[in-house]
Coordinates of C-alpha atoms in Angstrom, one line a residue:
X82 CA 145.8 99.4 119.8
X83 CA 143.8 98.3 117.3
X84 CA 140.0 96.8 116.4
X85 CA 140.0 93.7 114.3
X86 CA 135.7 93.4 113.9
X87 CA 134.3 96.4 115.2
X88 CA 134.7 100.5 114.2
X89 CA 137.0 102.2 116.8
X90 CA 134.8 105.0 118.7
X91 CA 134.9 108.4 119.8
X92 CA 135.2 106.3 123.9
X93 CA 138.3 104.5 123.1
X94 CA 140.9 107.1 123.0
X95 CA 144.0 105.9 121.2
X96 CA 146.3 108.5 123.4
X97 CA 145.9 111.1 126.2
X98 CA 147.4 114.4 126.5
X99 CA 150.0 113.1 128.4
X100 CA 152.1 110.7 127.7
X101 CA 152.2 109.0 130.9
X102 CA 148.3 107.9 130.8
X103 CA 148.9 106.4 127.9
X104 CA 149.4 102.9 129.2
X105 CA 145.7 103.4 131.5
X106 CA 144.0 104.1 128.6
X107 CA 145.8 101.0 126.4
X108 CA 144.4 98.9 129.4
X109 CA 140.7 100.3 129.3
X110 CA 141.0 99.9 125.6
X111 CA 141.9 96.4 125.7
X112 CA 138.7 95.7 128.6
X113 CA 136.4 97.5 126.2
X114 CA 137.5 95.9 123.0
X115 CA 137.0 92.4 125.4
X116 CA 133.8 92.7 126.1
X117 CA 132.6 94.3 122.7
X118 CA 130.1 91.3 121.0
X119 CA 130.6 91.3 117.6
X120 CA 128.0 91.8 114.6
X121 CA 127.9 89.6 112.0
X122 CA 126.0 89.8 108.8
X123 CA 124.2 86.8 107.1
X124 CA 126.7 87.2 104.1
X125 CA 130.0 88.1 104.9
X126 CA 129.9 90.4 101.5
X127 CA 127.7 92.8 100.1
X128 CA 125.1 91.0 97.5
X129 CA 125.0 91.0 94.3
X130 CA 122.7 93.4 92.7
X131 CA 120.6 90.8 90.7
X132 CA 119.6 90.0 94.5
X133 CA 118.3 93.3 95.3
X134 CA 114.7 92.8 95.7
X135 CA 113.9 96.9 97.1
X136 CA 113.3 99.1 94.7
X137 CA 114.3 102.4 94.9
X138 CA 113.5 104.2 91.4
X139 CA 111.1 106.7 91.2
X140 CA 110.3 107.4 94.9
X141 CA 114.5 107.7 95.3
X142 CA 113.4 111.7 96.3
X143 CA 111.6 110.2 99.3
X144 CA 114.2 108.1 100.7
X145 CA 116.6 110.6 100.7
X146 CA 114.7 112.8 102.5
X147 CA 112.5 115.7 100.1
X148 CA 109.4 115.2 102.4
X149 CA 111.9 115.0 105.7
X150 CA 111.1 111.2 105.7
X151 CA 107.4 111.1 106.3
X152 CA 105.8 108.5 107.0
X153 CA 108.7 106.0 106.6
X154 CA 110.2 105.8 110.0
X155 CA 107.8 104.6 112.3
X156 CA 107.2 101.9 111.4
X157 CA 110.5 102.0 109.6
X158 CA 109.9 101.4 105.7
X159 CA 111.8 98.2 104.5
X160 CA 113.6 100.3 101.6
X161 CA 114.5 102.9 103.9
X162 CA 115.9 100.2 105.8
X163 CA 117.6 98.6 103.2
X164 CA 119.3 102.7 101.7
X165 CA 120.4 102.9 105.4
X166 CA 122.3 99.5 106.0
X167 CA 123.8 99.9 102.4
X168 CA 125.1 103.6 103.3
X169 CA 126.5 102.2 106.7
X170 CA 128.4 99.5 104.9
X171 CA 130.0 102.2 103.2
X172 CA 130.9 103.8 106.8
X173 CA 132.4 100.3 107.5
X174 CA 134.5 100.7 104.4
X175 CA 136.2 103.8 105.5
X176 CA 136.8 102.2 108.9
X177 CA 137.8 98.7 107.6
X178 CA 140.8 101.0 104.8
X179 CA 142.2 102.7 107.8
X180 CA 145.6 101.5 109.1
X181 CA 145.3 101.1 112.4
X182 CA 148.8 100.0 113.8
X183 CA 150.9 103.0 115.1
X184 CA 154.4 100.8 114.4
X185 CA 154.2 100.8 110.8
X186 CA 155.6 103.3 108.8
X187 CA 151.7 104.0 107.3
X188 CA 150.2 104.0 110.1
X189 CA 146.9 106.5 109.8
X190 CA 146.3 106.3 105.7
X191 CA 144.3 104.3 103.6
X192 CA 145.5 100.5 103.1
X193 CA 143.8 100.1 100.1
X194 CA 144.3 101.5 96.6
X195 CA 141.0 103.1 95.1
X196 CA 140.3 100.4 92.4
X197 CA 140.5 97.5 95.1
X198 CA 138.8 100.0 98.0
X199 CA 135.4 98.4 98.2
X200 CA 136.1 94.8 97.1
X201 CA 138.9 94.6 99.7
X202 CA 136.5 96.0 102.4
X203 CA 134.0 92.9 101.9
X204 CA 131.5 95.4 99.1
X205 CA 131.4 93.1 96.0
X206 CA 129.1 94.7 93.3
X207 CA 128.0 97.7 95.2
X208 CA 128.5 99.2 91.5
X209 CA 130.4 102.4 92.9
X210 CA 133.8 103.1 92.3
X211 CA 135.9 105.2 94.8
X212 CA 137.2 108.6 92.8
X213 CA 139.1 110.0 96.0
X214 CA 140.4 109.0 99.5
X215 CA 140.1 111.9 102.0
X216 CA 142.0 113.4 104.7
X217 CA 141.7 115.2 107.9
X218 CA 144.1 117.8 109.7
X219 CA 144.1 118.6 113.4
X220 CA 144.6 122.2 113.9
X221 CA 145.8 122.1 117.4
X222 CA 149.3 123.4 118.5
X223 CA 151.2 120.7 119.9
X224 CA 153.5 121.4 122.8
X225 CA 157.1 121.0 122.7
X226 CA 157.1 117.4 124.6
X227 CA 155.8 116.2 121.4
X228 CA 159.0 115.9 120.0
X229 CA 160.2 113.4 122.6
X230 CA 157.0 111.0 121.7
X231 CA 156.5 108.3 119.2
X232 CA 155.6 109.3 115.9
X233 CA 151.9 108.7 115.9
X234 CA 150.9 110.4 118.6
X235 CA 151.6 113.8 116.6
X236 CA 150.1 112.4 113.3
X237 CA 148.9 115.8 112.5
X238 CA 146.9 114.6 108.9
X239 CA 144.9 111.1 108.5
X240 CA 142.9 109.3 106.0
X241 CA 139.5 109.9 107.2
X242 CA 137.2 108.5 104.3
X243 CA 136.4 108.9 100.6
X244 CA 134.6 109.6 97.5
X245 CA 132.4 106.9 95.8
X246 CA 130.6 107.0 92.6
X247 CA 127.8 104.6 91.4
X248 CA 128.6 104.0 87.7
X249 CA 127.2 100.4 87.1
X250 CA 124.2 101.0 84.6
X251 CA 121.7 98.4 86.4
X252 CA 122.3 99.9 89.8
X253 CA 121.7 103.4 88.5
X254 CA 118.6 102.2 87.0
X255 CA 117.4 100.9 90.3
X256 CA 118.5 103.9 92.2
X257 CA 116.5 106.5 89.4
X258 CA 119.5 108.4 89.7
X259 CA 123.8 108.2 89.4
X260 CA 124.7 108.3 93.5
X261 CA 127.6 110.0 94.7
X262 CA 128.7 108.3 98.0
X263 CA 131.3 110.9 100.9
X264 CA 131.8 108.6 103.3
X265 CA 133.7 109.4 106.9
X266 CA 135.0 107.5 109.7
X267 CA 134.7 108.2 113.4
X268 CA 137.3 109.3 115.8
X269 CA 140.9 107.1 115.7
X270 CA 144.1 109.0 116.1
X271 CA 145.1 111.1 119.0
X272 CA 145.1 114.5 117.7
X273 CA 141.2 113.6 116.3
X274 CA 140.4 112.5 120.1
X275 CA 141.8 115.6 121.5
X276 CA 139.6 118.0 118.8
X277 CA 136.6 116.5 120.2
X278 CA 137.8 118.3 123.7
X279 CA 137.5 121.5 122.2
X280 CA 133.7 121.8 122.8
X281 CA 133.1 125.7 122.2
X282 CA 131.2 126.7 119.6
X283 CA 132.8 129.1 116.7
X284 CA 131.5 130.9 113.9
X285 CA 131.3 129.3 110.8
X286 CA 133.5 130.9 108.0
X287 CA 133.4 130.6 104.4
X288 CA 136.7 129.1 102.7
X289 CA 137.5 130.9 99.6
X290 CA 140.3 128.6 98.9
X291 CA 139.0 126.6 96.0
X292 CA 137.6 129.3 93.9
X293 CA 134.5 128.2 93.8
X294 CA 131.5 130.5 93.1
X295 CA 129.2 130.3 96.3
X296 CA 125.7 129.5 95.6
X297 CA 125.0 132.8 97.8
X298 CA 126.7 135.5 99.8
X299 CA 127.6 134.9 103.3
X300 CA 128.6 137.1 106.0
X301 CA 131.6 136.3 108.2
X302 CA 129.6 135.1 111.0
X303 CA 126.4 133.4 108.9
X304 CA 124.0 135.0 110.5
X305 CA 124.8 133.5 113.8
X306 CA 125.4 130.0 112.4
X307 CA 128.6 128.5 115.0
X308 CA 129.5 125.0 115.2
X309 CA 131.6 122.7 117.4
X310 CA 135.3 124.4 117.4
X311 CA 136.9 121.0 117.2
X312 CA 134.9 119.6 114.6
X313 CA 135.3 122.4 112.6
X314 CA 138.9 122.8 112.7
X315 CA 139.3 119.1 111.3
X316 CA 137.2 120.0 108.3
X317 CA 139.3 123.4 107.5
X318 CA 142.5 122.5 109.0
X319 CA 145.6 122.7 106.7
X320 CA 149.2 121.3 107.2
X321 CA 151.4 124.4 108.7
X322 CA 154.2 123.7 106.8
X323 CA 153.2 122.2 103.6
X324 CA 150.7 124.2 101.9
X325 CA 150.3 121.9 99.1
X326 CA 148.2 119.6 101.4
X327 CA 144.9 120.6 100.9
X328 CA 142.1 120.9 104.1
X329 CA 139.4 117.8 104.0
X330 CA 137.2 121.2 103.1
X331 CA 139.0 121.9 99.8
X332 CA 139.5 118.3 98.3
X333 CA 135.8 117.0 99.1
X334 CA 134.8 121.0 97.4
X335 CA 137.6 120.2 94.5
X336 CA 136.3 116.7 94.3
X337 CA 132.2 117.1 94.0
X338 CA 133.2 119.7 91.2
X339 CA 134.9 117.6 89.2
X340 CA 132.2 114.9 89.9
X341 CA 129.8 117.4 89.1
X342 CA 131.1 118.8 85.9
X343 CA 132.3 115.3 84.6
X344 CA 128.3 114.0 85.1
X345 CA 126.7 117.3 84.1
X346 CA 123.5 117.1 83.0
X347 CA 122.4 113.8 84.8
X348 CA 120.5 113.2 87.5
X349 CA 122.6 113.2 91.1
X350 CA 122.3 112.6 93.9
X351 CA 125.0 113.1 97.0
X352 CA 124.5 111.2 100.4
X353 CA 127.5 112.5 102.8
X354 CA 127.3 109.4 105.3
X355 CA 129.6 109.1 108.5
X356 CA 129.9 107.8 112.3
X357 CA 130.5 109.7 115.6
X358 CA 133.2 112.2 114.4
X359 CA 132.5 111.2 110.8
X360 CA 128.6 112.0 111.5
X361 CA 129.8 115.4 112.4
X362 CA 131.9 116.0 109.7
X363 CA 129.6 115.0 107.0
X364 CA 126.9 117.4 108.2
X365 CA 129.4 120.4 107.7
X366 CA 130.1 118.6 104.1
X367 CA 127.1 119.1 103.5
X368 CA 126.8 122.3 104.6
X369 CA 129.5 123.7 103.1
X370 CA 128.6 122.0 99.2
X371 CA 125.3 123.4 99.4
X372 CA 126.5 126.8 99.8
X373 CA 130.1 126.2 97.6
X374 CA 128.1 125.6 94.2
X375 CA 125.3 127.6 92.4
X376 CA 123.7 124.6 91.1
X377 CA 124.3 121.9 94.1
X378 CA 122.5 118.2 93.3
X379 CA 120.1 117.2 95.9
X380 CA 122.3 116.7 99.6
X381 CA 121.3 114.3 102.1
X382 CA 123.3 113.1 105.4
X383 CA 122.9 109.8 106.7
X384 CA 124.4 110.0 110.5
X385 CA 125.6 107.0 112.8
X386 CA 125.6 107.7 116.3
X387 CA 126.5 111.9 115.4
X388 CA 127.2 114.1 118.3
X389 CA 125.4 117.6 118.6
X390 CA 127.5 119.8 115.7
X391 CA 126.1 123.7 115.9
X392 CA 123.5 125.9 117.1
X393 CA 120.3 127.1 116.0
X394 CA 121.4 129.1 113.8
X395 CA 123.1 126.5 112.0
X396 CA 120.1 124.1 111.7
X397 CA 118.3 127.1 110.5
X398 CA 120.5 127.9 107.6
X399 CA 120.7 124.1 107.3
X400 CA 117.3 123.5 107.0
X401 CA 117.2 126.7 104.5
X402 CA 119.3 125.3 102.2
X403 CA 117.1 122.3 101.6
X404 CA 119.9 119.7 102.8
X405 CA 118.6 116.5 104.6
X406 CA 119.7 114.7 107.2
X407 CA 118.9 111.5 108.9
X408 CA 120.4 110.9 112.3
X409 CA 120.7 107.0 113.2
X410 CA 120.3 107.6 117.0
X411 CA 120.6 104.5 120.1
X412 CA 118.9 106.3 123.0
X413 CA 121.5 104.2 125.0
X414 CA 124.3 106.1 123.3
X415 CA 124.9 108.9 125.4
X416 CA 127.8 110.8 122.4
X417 CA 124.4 111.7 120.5
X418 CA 123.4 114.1 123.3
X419 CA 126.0 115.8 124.0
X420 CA 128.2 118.3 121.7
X421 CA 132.3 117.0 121.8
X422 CA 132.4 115.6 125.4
X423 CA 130.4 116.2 128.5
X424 CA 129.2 113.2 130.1
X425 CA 126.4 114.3 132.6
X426 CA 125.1 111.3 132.4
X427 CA 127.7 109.1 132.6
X428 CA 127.0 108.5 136.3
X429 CA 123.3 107.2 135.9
X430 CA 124.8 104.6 133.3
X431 CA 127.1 102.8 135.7
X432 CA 125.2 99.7 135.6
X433 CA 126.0 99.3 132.7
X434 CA 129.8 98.6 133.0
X435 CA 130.6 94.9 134.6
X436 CA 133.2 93.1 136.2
X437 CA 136.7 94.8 136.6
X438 CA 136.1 97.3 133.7
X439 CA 134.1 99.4 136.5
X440 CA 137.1 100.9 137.9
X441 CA 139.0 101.7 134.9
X442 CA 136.4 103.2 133.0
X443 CA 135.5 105.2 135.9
X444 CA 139.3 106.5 136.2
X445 CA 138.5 107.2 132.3
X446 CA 135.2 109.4 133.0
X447 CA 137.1 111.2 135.7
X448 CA 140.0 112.3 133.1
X449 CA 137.3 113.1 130.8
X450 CA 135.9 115.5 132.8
X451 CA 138.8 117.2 134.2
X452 CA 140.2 117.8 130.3
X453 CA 136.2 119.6 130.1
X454 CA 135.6 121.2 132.5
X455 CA 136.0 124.6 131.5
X456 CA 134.5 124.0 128.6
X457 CA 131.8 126.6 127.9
X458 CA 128.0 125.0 127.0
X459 CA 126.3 127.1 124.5
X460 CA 122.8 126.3 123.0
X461 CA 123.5 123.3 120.7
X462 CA 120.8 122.5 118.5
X463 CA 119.4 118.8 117.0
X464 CA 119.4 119.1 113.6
X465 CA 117.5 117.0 110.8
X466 CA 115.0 113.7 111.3
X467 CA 115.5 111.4 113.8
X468 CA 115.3 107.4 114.1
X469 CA 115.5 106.3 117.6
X470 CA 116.3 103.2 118.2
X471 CA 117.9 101.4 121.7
X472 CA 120.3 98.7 122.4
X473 CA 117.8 97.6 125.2
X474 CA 115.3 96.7 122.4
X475 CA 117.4 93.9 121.3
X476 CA 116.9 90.4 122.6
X477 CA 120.4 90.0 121.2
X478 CA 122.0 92.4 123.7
X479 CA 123.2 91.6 126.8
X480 CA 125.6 93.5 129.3
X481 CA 126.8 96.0 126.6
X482 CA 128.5 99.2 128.3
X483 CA 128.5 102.7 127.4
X484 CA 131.1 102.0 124.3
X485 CA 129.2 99.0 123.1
X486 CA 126.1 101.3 123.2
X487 CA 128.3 103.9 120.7
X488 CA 129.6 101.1 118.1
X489 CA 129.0 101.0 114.5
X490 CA 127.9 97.7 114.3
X491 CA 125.6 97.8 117.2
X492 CA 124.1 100.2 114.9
X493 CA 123.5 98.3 111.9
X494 CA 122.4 95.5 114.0
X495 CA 119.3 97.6 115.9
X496 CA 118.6 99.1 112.3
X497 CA 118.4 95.7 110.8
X498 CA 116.1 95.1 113.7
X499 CA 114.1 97.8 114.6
X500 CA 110.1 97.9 113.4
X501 CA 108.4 100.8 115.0
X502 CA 107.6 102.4 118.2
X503 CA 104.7 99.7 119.2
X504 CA 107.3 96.3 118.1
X505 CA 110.6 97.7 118.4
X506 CA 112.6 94.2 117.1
X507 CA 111.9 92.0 114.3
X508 CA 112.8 88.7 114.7
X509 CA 114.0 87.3 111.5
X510 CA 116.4 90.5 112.1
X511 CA 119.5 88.9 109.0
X512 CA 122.4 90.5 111.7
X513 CA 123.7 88.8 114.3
X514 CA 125.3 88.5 117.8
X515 CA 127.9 86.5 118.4
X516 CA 131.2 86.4 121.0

């Protein structure tokens, strides 16, 4: 099961917890991917940076996010605009590196060495370099039947993104600052699809792993701060039984410091950009570096279509610690209101699923909500600024389902599109729809 054009999302599974639904899900897969349009850019490459007209420079503060965005989202400020495509294409990257076919013998890494990354993801000249690809570990306990299954349904540690670094001189120059790029994917393998299930909220606990001074004392339960349990236990997670393989918490921590020390002194930046699950992760990233280092460069998230991650108490401390983050929302997209997966209001959105899709996806919602429903609903909080944008806005659009309304692309497109409140879609929009 694989997508050739599109990001996989957190609604097409890749397994279920049994092995004999597999084949159901395979076959909903294969309706969704059928019916998914396809985005396609103007340029099937990133351009060059002699052909950047938006200048970033000295307001660079503003677009990532010191005055919480003010003023530059409705209507939507054509820099912004341009910051936000350009960090989604790095999304794409991680999604476009993974290895998607569970019969090969790499099946859930990166296909791509760090010095071809970008280029062989379609980014010529972004002027970053990728210092480190990143993994994830599921900390779920996998029953014995396991054993008896093929080899990627257990895969317990996956290449989930990486570590970018602008170092081309004119780029730096037109971004007023050197940009460090933490890029994540959203959910693929069968393991990541399960820890979404896991709902609960959980106290967040420091990691002294690293070594790390922390910027300032914390208390075992952060002053009420919990996040999603699932989500959580990918970004600590170790491998059992090999404890040189290091939790996605310690290398992006071991990572940033070396970034850090090797560029002391200049002025950073680091934007922690993801989709779905990867939206998730990178706001605990960010979390977590602003309270790992004593003298942390300025953070900001950029989120794709990011489910609910903590409480209150988490945005609090968030907010506290001065990191920013921007949450690319489609009000069609019903992941972003909901923390892990609850769909209560998956029924109202039937419509929205045509043909013979109808009854498999409804099969699908009623698995869903049998693996859930014990799952306890504590008071999840929105965190950050929000654009709001909707797949309905887009003359482009037409028939799209409750995946399609999740996809990366879909995103990018209704960025590329979206105006303001009053004239939601542009119409010399560069992204386009085709089948």
């Amino acid at each position: 099961m694989r997508t050739l054009h599109h990001a996989p999302t957190l609604l097409r599974p890749h397994c279920t917890t049994q092995l004999q639904s597999t084949q159901t899900v395979q076959k909903m897969d294969k309706m969704m991917n059928a019916n998914m349009p396809q985005l396609r850019s103007s340029s099937s490459v990133s351009p060059p940076l002699t052909s950047l007209t938006n200048k970033v420079g000295k307001r660079w503060k503003e677009y990532q996010g010191v005055n919480n965005w003010n003023g530059l989202l409705d209507p939507l400020d054509e820099n912004l605009r341009a910051e936000i495509l350009r960090y989604g294409h790095f999304v794409e990257a991680a999604y476009k590196s993974f290895q998607f076919d569970p019969s090969s013998p790499n099946y859930a890494t990166c296909k791509f060495t760090k010095t071809t990354h970008l280029e062989r993801c379609g980014l010529h000249k972004t002027g970053y370099k990728v210092t480190k690809h990143l993994r994830a570990t599921s900390g779920i306990k996998l029953p014995s039947w396991v054993d008896k299954a093929p080899s990627w349904v257990a895969t317990q540690s996956s290449y989930i993104g990486y570590v970018a670094v602008c170092h081309n001189k004119e780029e730096i120059k037109r971004l007023g600052r050197r940009d460090i790029v933490v890029a994540f994917r959203g959910t693929t393998t069968c393991l990541e699809w399960l820890e979404n299930l896991r709902a609960t909220l959980t106290n967040v606990v420091p990691s002294t792993a690293t070594g790390i001074a922390a910027a300032e004392p914390c208390s075992v339960e952060e002053n009420g701060a919990m996040v999603e349990s699932g989500f959580l236990s990918l970004y600590t997670s170790k491998v059992s039984d090999d404890p040189s393989l290091m939790s996605l918490q310690d290398m992006v921590r071991k990572e940033i410091a070396r970034i850090l020390k090797t560029y002391e002194g200049e002025n950073l930046s680091l934007t922690i950009t993801g989709h779905s699950l990867g939206a998730a992760l990178a706001t605990l990233a960010a979390y977590d570096i602003r309270k790992s280092f004593l003298r942390p460069p300025h953070v900001t998230v950029i989120s794709f279509g990011g489910p609910r991650v903590g409480n209150r108490s988490f945005r609090r401390r968030l907010e506290e610690q001065g990191t920013k983050v921007l949450r690319i929302v489609n009000s069609d997209d019903v992941i972003t209101k909901i923390p892990g997966f609850v769909f209560d209001e998956v029924e109202k959105k039937e419509g929205d699923v045509e043909g013979n899709g109808g009854e498999h996806v409804a099969s699908f919602q009623r698995w869903m909500r049998k693996r859930v429903e014990e799952v306890q609903w504590l008071l999840y909080s929105e965190i950050g600024e929000e654009l709001r944008l909707c797949s309905r806005d887009s003359p482009y659009l037409r028939g799209i389902n409750i995946a399609t309304c999740h996809d990366l692309n879909i995103y990018l497109h209704l960025v590329d599109g979206f105006v303001s409140s009053t004239c939601p879609f542009r119409a010399t929009a560069k992204r386009f729809l085709h089948h």
